[in-house]
Amino acid sequence: MKTDYDVAIVGGGIIGQSIAYHLAKENVSVVVLEGNAVGSGATRAAAGMLGANSELDDDDAFYQFAKESQRYYHTLNQELFDLSQVSIQLFDRGMYKLAYNEEEAETLKRALPMNSTLEWHPREQVLKHEPTLSSDLVGALYIPEDGHVSPVDTCLAFSKSARFLGADIVENVPVHSIEKTDEKDYALQTAKGTYYSKHVVIANGVWSHYFLKNLDLQLGMKPVKGECLSVKSDKIKLEKTIFYDHCYIVPKGNGKLVIGATMVEDDWTTEPTFGGIQSLMNKMAPILPDIKYATLLDTWAGLRPQTIDGKPYIGQHPSGEHLYFATGHYRNGILLAPKTGEMMANLIVGKQVKKEYVEAFSLTRHIQQVMR
Amino acid sequence: MKTDYDVAIVGGGIIGQSIAYHLAKENVSVVVLEGNAVGSGATRAAAGMLGANSELDDDDAFYQFAKESQRYYHTLNQELFDLSQVSIQLFDRGMYKLAYNEEEAETLKRALPMNSTLEWHPREQVLKHEPTLSSDLVGALYIPEDGHVSPVDTCLAFSKSARFLGADIVENVPVHSIEKTDEKDYALQTAKGTYYSKHVVIANGVWSHYFLKNLDLQLGMKPVKGECLSVKSDKIKLEKTIFYDHCYIVPKGNGKLVIGATMVEDDWTTEPTFGGIQSLMNKMAPILPDIKYATLLDTWAGLRPQTIDGKPYIGQHPSGEHLYFATGHYRNGILLAPKTGEMMANLIVGKQVKKEYVEAFSLTRHIQQVMR
Amino acid sequence: MKTDYDVAIVGGGIIGQSIAYHLAKENVSVVVLEGNAVGSGATRAAAGMLGANSELDDDDAFYQFAKESQRYYHTLNQELFDLSQVSIQLFDRGMYKLAYNEEEAETLKRALPMNSTLEWHPREQVLKHEPTLSSDLVGALYIPEDGHVSPVDTCLAFSKSARFLGADIVENVPVHSIEKTDEKDYALQTAKGTYYSKHVVIANGVWSHYFLKNLDLQLGMKPVKGECLSVKSDKIKLEKTIFYDHCYIVPKGNGKLVIGATMVEDDWTTEPTFGGIQSLMNKMAPILPDIKYATLLDTWAGLRPQTIDGKPYIGQHPSGEHLYFATGHYRNGILLAPKTGEMMANLIVGKQVKKEYVEAFSLTRHIQQVMR
Amino acid sequence: MKTDYDVAIVGGGIIGQSIAYHLAKENVSVVVLEGNAVGSGATRAAAGMLGANSELDDDDAFYQFAKESQRYYHTLNQELFDLSQVSIQLFDRGMYKLAYNEEEAETLKRALPMNSTLEWHPREQVLKHEPTLSSDLVGALYIPEDGHVSPVDTCLAFSKSARFLGADIVENVPVHSIEKTDEKDYALQTAKGTYYSKHVVIANGVWSHYFLKNLDLQLGMKPVKGECLSVKSDKIKLEKTIFYDHCYIVPKGNGKLVIGATMVEDDWTTEPTFGGIQSLMNKMAPILPDIKYATLLDTWAGLRPQTIDGKPYIGQHPSGEHLYFATGHYRNGILLAPKTGEMMANLIVGKQVKKEYVEAFSLTRHIQQVMR
């Protein structure tokens, strides 16, 4: 068993796999240590919406990073397939963010100046494109760039590509502790034995909270559980993702509509509840009247890792040690995985990273904010 | 391939398998012709409630038959296990039929004289036994004898026992037509070839409608689709089946609570719908408040075969031919399967059958009723 | 319930759905009557290999038809997605047909003149492309055009597109009989009621056998059961489909390798057997040594409809009636679905169909062959 | 969130749940901290065989403990059902340990003096009871007491009963570290926060290895991966568990035959492999010839925790601290869960425990053995 690596990544979700892939491309020796199965956490639960414009409100570094990550998927699509023969299922028909009254419409229209691709579609235009939507809407913000991928397939494409480029991926091995050693920089202890690495990246979603606390950071994360359901229907013709009141309906390329998601704070359970699914149904049924005839296929849940300000931590431990975090992606883990992987690889191998991004996602940003 | 039998049974659900079992016990050569997989129709969708007292309102032959069938399960339990090594999962903790106001209570209390085992439990007594029920109920009718079995396991136990006693069971073979021939009594045509038998029993649930019509009977059946869901919960302590407003919560022996069922007439689809499950959730949530925290496990649906008067057809074609029907069991297929199988076997081998039962379930009863 | 149509199609697999789609495109009023669920038979069991060159040996009309159908998928890919938002998952990295000795190599090389795209790759070249194959092979026929699709997704894309163009699709309704009537051309009887149509197309795979027999044709079909398994592996790097000794390994775009298939004649069961999967494993393990480390994901089975000469029946009943067959596609149902749908639609609406194809797939070809 | 308990149990498999149940019965305040879902590790993978006589060779304390645990299941059966309404699916038709030659027969016969219930059945007697076994056997050791339960249902029955008696069970919370504190005895750190308890029991199977090492014990465990498959068959009539060459066929009460298990040392993966299932099939097919026709239902795998001498560690940390281990149950976790739970509860509350058992399972036994 090989136990010495340049980089050890704690967490084998889509974030960890993207980092592993980008490091392996740079010929860095890397191991991913995953406590369960690859992609079995928040990755598996996500709908895969690439909602740079739908999820983010400000034209700041976070938004720019998200847009770059969204566009990067168009390159990765072929690149990952060539390496792994896995298709990430990138679909690109855009999104409608609905308004049911003038107030909602005004709020949505405020985004138009942010991005020249955005359009406002009045009621008739929306219904012409999406005739199965309930007709009592006022209009919708059309976001042509907010498509979607399959989170599970994307995670697998990163993972297989990383492995074919030399990365090792170990499952069922929770990392208990990360300690500095003399000869080797870090020792990661697991039931399977100890792994050693010069750099460590902590990327295990809400479970990163332990290491944030344990490594003397006055930061933390909490889980925001999201429950989803999927249906299929031959009555519903839906081309674009539909977004309303933090919830969405994503028409996946296999004919399933993924509907999500609830927001349950501080709940560590990962199974969909009767009450959560019930509330989601009652909330979304009015938007798409024919959904009552749709076949209910599946329900599931996962834990989004939420930081204090809702933005991820992507960066180095403030001590300057070779300890990095890439976690706290909240509702945007799939969207941000490509650029997170690239940025983290660049930080580790010493390539340049945009200063705005380093600052925006730094672990010390809260302190800085207070100091300003 | 053996193609000549004493009896051919069209339909391999729990009714067909019970008939096959009872005939095989009598050393009758029998084949079951099932269009799909054994038990894949209404059998698989049922909750398995043995609701003689909860489902039936009158103290008539139908009720007596149902009670006998319910009690017969206690004999079959061991008998079928000894033959097949399959447990039917008979649980016997009784049922509570809830009343939320005095009117409902009065209606329920009217059943007390029908059966000396019935008891009326006022609110406090109910909540003592079932503390997780919502506390705003008035009382409940306690029905100690209405337990439940696993429909799939019971169907399998009948099927394996029948096979070990010599019956043949053929799957994926829809019967297109049943015709009288010269030499052999009946020819049943299928894509796999023609099967011949002296007697034919039609027992394929709502799909029997075709043969009822085709064999010159002015009778018919319609599907009443039922949708169900199952949950598990460590917060809910439920010992008895709970019944309210045609719906039920059955605490199965594997820790699952089965909740059913919608009633959708003339719908031939067999998948659970968004709208059906939503309505079931909204209806049952108030009865068991903690169910909102329960894990949603599964949803499914099936088609109950409903006759004109809601009672099954168990008997001979009025022509006097060796053509029999055992279908139309509506909400009570699992409950009635044991006695239906026994009665049909007795009719075919010429053993005595109670005259009240022959009349109650005869295919000509509607005409007779009109003539009276 | 609408019951009058121009065309009724018996069978809702990929063949029936392709016919429905092509008819609906011609504005023909069409209903598909499916006994179970859409695509639940041979369609669901297929690996989706588009093996025009790998499955067919002669440069005849059948081969030309298959090649046209294969190429037609490249048009349908976008056309069906635009209509249905369902991706057929067309992957197009070609196939290797392996030779393990000189005799096998000579046999494979004989195909080279049939198609200018074919290439012979000697051992080193094969292993360079597919390094995880066992190294004791002699060489491989490289077939660049034999890609694959997802059968389930393709069937769904046809089905949804047909429905959006106006076709009706009814599930759980086995057709018992097809009879000529006076006013309307055909009456199709089902448990749900009688459907009427001017034309009938029988397309329910091996279950078409009943209608072939029943409609006075001295033809027939038998099932050839095929069992498959799927695995996933991060050790196996496979880009092309691998074909050897009638079996194949198809690297699907979701990272699964589909391995099939056994050939069990006259077996009507549709579940994978211990013995069938065992034999498939023992046969394919030597070809891909690292497969022993692969995760076994799933096993399944289906029934291929095989005619007397192994070619499908696509054409009109010899009586000249408006009764058509599109069945008997054996190992090539997915490959041939596009052109079968187009040809059948053309036959019905009176558009021109290549004479060679009409003859090659006619229901009277066996009689003609005998007469020659 | 309650965080202070008398006892914290690390690991929510059947061992942890049995300990929690027995402690809760003693009114001890207890929390189970499980890294994934309750019963998702070795518990879920086990066949549930209660093989006291089939698995153990010597008439020592270990064997006595196993026999007591086996018999204890007959009490727990009703006790757990009354509390939890979950049936453990205890079946009690015994076991045949097969001999295919005289040498094997002699080895098996040596066990006869160990237990007066054991019988030797010659070939004819075996085949009379189990007619579908291959007929070339010499005879079999009949072990009437070695029945089986459902591991998942038993774990659930313990878990629900424990919870109804007041225990807390927390999922998705891996315990990173266990440290002594001043005010409270132990602090268990997790991503969800810190739990405090006076006693700690480590019971998370092979993952306990980390704590054995970390808590200064020169002991360890390794995983022995076991792969299984299940089939169903109407041709195979099997009443007793069949045991041969470390493998077994268990006829479960739902008609499934569970066949296991491979033995792969030091493999931390938890998915069934192509090669493992293939070897199991090739090994077991000759024992039950008709199994080749059986429907293959499922395959799975799990990790058995194996100690140096193959016996579990059930006892206190040698330091005398309030730190306990209940792990290393290897192939016998289901069998030993009842008595392990009872013994651990007795140790913690200070009730008497047989000295032979304390010694047999002590963590210092290896040192003692060397010293003798």
mmCIF file of C-alpha atoms in Angstrom, chain A residues 44 81 84-89 150-157 160 254, chain C residues 47 89-91 148-153 230-234 238 250-258 297-298 300:
data_model
loop_
_atom_site.group_PDB
_atom_site.id
_atom_site.type_symbol
_atom_site.label_atom_id
_atom_site.label_comp_id
_atom_site.label_asym_id
_atom_site.label_seq_id
_atom_site.Cartn_x
_atom_site.Cartn_y
_atom_site.Cartn_z
ATOM 1 C CA ARG A 44 -25.293 12.553 -4.988
ATOM 2 C CA PHE A 81 -15.039 12.244 -21.727
ATOM 3 C CA SER A 84 -12.722 8.722 -18.725
ATOM 4 C CA GLN A 85 -15.374 7.787 -21.323
ATOM 5 C CA VAL A 86 -17.888 9.199 -18.883
ATOM 6 C CA SER A 87 -20.307 11.874 -20.076
ATOM 7 C CA ILE A 88 -21.083 14.620 -17.578
ATOM 8 C CA GLN A 89 -24.525 15.121 -19.185
ATOM 9 C CA SER A 150 -25.316 15.155 -13.773
ATOM 10 C CA PRO A 151 -23.526 15.504 -10.427
ATOM 11 C CA VAL A 152 -22.913 11.780 -10.053
ATOM 12 C CA ASP A 153 -21.570 11.421 -13.582
ATOM 13 C CA THR A 154 -19.445 14.558 -13.280
ATOM 14 C CA CYS A 155 -17.947 13.336 -10.020
ATOM 15 C CA LEU A 156 -17.242 9.974 -11.671
ATOM 16 C CA ALA A 157 -15.717 11.637 -14.725
ATOM 17 C CA LYS A 160 -11.840 8.223 -13.283
ATOM 18 C CA ASN A 254 -33.116 11.180 -19.241
ATOM 19 C CA ALA C 47 -27.199 -3.191 -24.414
ATOM 20 C CA GLN C 89 -26.978 8.778 -25.287
ATOM 21 C CA LEU C 90 -25.405 8.112 -28.683
ATOM 22 C CA PHE C 91 -21.741 7.259 -28.290
ATOM 23 C CA HIS C 148 -24.220 2.529 -29.108
ATOM 24 C CA VAL C 149 -27.232 4.277 -27.622
ATOM 25 C CA SER C 150 -29.240 3.880 -24.431
ATOM 26 C CA PRO C 151 -32.217 1.655 -25.375
ATOM 27 C CA VAL C 152 -34.405 2.901 -22.534
ATOM 28 C CA ASP C 153 -33.670 6.538 -23.250
ATOM 29 C CA SER C 230 -23.042 -4.615 -15.690
ATOM 30 C CA VAL C 231 -19.930 -3.609 -13.789
ATOM 31 C CA LYS C 232 -17.977 -0.481 -13.055
ATOM 32 C CA SER C 233 -14.261 -0.219 -12.612
ATOM 33 C CA ASP C 234 -11.619 2.443 -12.227
ATOM 34 C CA LEU C 238 -12.234 0.959 -22.367
ATOM 35 C CA VAL C 250 -20.142 -2.001 -24.097
ATOM 36 C CA PRO C 251 -18.593 0.992 -22.265
ATOM 37 C CA LYS C 252 -21.654 3.146 -21.601
ATOM 38 C CA GLY C 253 -21.350 6.880 -21.120
ATOM 39 C CA ASN C 254 -22.192 6.648 -17.423
ATOM 40 C CA GLY C 255 -19.128 4.553 -16.662
ATOM 41 C CA LYS C 256 -20.913 1.217 -16.649
ATOM 42 C CA LEU C 257 -19.673 -1.686 -18.722
ATOM 43 C CA VAL C 258 -22.559 -3.755 -20.038
ATOM 44 C CA LEU C 297 -23.607 -3.704 -10.354
ATOM 45 C CA ASP C 298 -26.577 -5.455 -11.861
ATOM 46 C CA TRP C 300 -30.971 -8.702 -15.981
#
